[in-house]
mmCIF file of C-alpha atoms in Angstrom:
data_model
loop_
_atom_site.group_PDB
_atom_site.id
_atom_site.type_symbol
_atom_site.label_atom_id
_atom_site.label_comp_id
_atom_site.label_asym_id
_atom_site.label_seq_id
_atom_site.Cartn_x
_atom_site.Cartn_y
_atom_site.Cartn_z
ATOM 1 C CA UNK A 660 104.079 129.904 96.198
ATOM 2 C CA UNK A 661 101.558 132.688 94.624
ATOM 3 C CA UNK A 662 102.920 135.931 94.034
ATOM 4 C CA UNK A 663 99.832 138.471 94.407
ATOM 5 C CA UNK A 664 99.771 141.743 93.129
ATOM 6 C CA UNK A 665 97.529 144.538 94.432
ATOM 7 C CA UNK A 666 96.680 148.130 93.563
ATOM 8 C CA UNK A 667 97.211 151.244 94.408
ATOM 9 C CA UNK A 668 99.638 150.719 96.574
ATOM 10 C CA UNK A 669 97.861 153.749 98.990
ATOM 11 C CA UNK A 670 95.873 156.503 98.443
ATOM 12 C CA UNK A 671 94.479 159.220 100.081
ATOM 13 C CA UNK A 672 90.231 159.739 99.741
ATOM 14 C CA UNK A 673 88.300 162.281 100.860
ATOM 15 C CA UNK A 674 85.061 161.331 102.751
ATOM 16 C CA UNK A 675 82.144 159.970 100.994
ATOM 17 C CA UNK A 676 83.891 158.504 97.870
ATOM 18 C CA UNK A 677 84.364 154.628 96.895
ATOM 19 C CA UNK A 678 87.786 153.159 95.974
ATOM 20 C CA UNK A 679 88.336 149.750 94.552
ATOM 21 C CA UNK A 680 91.331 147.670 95.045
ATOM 22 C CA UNK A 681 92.238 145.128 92.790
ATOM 23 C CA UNK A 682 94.532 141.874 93.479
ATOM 24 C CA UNK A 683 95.821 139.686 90.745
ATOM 25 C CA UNK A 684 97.634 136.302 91.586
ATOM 26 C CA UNK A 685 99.465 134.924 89.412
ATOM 27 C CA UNK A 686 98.097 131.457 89.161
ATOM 28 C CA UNK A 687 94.368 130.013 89.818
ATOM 29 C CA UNK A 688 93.012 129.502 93.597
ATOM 30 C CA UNK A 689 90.235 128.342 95.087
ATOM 31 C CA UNK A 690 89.578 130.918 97.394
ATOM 32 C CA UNK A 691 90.628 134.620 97.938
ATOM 33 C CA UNK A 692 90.547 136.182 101.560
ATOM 34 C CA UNK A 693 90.471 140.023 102.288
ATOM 35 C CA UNK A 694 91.655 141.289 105.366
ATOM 36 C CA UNK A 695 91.975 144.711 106.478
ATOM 37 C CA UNK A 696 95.016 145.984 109.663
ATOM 38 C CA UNK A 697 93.719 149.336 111.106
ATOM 39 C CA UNK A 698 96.527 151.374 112.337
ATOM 40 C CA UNK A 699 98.955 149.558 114.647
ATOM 41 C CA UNK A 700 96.389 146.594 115.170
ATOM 42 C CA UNK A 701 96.144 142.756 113.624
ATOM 43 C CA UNK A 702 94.738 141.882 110.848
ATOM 44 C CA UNK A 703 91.237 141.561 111.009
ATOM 45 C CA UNK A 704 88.852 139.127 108.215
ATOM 46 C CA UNK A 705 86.666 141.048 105.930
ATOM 47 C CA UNK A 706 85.360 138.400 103.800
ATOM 48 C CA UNK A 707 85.827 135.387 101.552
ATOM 49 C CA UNK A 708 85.763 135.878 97.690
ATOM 50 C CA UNK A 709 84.589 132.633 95.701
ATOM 51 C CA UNK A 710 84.672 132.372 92.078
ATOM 52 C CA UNK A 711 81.063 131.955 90.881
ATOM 53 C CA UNK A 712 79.332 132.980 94.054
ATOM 54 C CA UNK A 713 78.796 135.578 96.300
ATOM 55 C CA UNK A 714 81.474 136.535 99.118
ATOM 56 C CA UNK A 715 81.374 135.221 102.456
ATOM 57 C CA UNK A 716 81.364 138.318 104.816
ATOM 58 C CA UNK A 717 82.493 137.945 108.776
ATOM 59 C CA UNK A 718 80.691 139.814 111.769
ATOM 60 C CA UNK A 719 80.453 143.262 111.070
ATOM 61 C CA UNK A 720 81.434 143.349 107.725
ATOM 62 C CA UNK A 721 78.560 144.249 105.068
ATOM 63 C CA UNK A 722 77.915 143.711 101.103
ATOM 64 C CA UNK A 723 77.002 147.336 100.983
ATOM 65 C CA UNK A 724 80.073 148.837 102.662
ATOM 66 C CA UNK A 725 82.587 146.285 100.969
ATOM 67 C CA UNK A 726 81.521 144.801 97.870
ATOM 68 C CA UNK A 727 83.482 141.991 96.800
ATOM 69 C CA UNK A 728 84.100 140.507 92.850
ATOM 70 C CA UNK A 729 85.692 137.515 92.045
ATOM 71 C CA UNK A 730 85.540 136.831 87.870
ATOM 72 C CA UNK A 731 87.577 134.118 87.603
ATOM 73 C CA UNK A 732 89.909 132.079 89.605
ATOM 74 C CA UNK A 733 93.386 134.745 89.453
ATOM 75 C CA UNK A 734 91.378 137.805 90.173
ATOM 76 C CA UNK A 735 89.306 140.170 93.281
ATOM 77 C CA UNK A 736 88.417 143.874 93.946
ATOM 78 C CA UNK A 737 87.396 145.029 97.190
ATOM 79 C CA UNK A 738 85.716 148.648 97.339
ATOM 80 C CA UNK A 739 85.156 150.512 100.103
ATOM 81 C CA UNK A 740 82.370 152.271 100.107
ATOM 82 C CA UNK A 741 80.501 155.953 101.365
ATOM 83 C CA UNK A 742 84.530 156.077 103.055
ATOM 84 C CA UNK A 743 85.035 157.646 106.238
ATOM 85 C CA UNK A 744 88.086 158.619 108.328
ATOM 86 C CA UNK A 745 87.338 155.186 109.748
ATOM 87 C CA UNK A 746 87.843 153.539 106.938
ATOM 88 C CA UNK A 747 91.614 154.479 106.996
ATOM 89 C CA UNK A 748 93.758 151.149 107.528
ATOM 90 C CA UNK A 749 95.622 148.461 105.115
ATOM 91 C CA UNK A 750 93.656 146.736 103.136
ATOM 92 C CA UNK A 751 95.414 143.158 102.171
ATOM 93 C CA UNK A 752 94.620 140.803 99.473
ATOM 94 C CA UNK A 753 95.591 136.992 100.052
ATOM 95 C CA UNK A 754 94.770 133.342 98.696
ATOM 96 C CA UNK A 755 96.028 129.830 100.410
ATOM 97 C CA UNK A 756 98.679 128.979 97.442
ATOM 98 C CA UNK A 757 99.439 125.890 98.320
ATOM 99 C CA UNK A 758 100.433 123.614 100.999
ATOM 100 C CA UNK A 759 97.840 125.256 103.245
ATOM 101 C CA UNK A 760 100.419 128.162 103.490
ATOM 102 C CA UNK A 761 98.321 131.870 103.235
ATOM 103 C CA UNK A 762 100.291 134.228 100.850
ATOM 104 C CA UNK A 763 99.557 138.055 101.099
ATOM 105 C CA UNK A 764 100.159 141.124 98.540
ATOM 106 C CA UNK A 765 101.580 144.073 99.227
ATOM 107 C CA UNK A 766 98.811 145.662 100.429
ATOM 108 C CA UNK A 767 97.058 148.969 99.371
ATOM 109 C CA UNK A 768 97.121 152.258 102.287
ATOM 110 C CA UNK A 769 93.952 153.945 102.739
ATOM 111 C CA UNK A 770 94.044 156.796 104.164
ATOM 112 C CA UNK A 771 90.393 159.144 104.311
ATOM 113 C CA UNK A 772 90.357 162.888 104.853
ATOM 114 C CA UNK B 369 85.476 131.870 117.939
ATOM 115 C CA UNK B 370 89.468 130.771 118.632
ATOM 116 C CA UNK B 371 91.352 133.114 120.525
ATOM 117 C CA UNK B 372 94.795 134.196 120.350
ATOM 118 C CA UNK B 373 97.764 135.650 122.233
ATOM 119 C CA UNK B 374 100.932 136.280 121.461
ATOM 120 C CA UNK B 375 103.430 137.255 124.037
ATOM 121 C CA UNK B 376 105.350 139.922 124.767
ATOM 122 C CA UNK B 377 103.276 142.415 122.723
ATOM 123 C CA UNK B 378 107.022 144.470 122.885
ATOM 124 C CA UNK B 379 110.558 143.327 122.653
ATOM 125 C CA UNK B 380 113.947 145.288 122.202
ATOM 126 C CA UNK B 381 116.892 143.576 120.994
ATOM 127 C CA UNK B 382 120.247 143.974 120.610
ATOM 128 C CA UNK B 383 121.880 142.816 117.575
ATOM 129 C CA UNK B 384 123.121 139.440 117.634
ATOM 130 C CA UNK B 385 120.975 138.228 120.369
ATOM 131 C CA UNK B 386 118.418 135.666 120.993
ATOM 132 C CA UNK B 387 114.728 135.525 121.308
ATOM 133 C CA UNK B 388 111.217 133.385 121.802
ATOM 134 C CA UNK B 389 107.931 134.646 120.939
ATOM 135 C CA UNK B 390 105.011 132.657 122.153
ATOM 136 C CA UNK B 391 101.611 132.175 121.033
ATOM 137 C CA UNK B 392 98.783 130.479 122.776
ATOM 138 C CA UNK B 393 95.365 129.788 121.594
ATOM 139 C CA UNK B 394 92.141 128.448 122.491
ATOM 140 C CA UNK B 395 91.243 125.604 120.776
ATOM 141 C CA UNK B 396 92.615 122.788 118.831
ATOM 142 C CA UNK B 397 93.865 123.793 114.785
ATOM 143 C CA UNK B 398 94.216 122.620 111.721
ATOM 144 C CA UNK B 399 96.908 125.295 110.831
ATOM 145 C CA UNK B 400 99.187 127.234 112.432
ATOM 146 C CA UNK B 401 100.912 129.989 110.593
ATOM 147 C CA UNK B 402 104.029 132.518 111.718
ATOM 148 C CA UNK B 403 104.502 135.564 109.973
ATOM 149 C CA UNK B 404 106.606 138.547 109.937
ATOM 150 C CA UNK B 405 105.238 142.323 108.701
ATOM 151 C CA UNK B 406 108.392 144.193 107.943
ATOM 152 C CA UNK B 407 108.151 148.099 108.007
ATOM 153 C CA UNK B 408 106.738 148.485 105.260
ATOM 154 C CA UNK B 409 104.130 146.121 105.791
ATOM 155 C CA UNK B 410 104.825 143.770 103.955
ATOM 156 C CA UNK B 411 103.586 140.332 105.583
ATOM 157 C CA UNK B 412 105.664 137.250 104.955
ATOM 158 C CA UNK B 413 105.153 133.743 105.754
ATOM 159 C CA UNK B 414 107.765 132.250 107.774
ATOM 160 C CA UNK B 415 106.502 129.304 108.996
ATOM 161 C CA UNK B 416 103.386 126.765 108.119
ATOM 162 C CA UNK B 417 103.545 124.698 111.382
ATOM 163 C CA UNK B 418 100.403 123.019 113.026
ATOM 164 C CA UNK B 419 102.307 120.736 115.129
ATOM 165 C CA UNK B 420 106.121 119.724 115.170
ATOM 166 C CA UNK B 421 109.610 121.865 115.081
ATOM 167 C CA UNK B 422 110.805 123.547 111.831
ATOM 168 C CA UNK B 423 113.614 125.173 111.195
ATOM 169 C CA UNK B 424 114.794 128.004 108.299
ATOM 170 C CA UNK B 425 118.330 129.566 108.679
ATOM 171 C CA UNK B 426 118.597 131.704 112.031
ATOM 172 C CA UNK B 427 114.667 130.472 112.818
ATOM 173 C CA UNK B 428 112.967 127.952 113.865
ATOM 174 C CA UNK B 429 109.239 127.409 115.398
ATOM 175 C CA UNK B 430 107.619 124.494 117.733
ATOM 176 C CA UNK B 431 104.156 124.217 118.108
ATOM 177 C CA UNK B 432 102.553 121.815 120.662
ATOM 178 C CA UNK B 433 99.369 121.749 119.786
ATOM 179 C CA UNK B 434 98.086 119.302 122.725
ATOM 180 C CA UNK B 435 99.205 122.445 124.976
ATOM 181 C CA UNK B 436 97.947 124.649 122.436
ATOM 182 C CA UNK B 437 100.521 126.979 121.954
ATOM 183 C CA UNK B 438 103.745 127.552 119.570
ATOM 184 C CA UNK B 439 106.789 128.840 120.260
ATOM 185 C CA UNK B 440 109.206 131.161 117.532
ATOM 186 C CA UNK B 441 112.635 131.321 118.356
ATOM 187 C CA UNK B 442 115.108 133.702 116.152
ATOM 188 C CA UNK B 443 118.610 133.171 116.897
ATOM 189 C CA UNK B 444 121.598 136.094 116.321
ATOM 190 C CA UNK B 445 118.875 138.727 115.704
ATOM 191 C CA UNK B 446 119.620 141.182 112.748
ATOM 192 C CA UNK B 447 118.420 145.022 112.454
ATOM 193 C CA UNK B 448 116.592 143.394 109.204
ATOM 194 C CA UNK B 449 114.231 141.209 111.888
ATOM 195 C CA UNK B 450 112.878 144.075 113.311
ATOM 196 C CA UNK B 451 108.949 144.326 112.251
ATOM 197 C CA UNK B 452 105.397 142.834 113.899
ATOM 198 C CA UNK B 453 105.356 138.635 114.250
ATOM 199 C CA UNK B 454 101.908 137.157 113.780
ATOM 200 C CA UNK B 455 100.764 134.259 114.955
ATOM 201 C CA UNK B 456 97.490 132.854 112.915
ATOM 202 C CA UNK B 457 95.068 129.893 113.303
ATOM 203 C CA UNK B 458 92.635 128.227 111.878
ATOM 204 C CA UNK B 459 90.624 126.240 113.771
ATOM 205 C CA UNK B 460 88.562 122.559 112.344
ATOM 206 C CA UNK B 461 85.881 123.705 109.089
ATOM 207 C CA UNK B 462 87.318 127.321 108.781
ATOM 208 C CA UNK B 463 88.078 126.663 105.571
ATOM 209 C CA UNK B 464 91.551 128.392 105.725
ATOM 210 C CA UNK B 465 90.614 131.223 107.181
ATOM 211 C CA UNK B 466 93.127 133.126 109.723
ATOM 212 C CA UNK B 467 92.490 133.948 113.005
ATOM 213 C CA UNK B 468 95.112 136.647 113.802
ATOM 214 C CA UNK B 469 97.187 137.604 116.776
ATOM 215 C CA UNK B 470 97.634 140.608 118.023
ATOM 216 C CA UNK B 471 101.110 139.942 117.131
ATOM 217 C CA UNK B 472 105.066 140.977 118.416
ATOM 218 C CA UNK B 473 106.304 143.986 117.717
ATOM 219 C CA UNK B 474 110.686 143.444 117.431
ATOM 220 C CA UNK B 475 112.891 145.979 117.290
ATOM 221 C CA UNK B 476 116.962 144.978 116.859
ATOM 222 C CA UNK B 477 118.971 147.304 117.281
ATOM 223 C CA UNK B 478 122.725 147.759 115.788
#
């Protein structure tokens, strides 16, 4: 299966500032999926990232707050935007690698002060 | 959209003993998916079971997907199973994308 990378890791933002996270996987999919786990809750869809067109956001989920890129078929940031202490939670990076199984990275810790 | 619910939201262990979690959901899938979240958070997939019994070492998962639920069992629990179990769907045109439980948290102790 895909091994996916993502970074930072965590970080800690203060209010008002953007931070990008980047995943790499280390072979060419279809489709990338970003999903974000606010503390002690499930994992929740943000959006779809397609090579070559625009992301596929889910209810309640905007372009401005979380723009998506997708390059090329091994590669996705997320940023979250104008943060708030709202925005604190996991952000996870994943892409279907095969056999209709859904690999995730590591995931990157936001926390907002 | 599909709903899903995993049951019990809680469950304390004692080393070396046996459990099932259960997950029930709302509508016929395409995929059914088990995964464990260790402490770190770290989310591995265990299990890519729609319908049918699997088995991997001390685990094993059943999903009957005409009663629309799926059952994982873990057998002689370790400490190292402790974590959050998901259960995640995807329901017919989704594309692969996950509906999540709310999951189970397990916590085995020595």
């Amino acid at each position: 299966s895909a091994v996916i990378s993502q970074k930072p890791s965590r970080d800690i933002c203060q209010r008002g500032t953007s931070l990008t996270i980047q995943c790499q996987v280390d072979s060419q999919v279809t489709m990338m999926f970003w999903y974000r786990q606010q503390p002690g809750q499930s994992l929740t869809l943000i959006a779809t990232a397609n090579q070559g067109s625009e992301a596929t956001y889910e209810s309640g989920f905007v372009i401005d707050k979380f723009p998506i890129s997708r390059p090329n078929l091994t590669f996705s940031t997320l940023t979250v935007s104008n943060m708030s202490p709202e925005d604190s939670s996991i952000y996870l990076c994943s892409a279907n690698s095969g056999a209709n199984v859904l690999t995730f990275g590591a995931g990157s810790r936001l926390t907002v002060l | 959209g599909i709903q899903v619910e995993q049951s019990p939201p809680d469950l304390i262990l004692q080393e070396g003993a046996n459990s099932t979690l259960r997950c029930n959901f709302s509508d016929s899938v395409n995929n059914l998916q088990w995964f464990h979240q260790n402490p770190w958070g770290q989310l591995i997939n265990l299990f890519y079971i729609p319908s049918g019994t699997k088995q991997n070492g001390r685990l094993s998962a059943t999903t009957v997907a005409t009663e629309r639920y799926s059952l994982l069992y873990i057998s002689s629990s370790q400490t190292t199973d402790s974590g959050v179990y998901f259960c995640a769907v995807e329901s017919g045109g989704s594309n692969y994308k996950l509906t999540f439980g709310k999951g189970t948290l397990l916590t085995v102790n020595p």
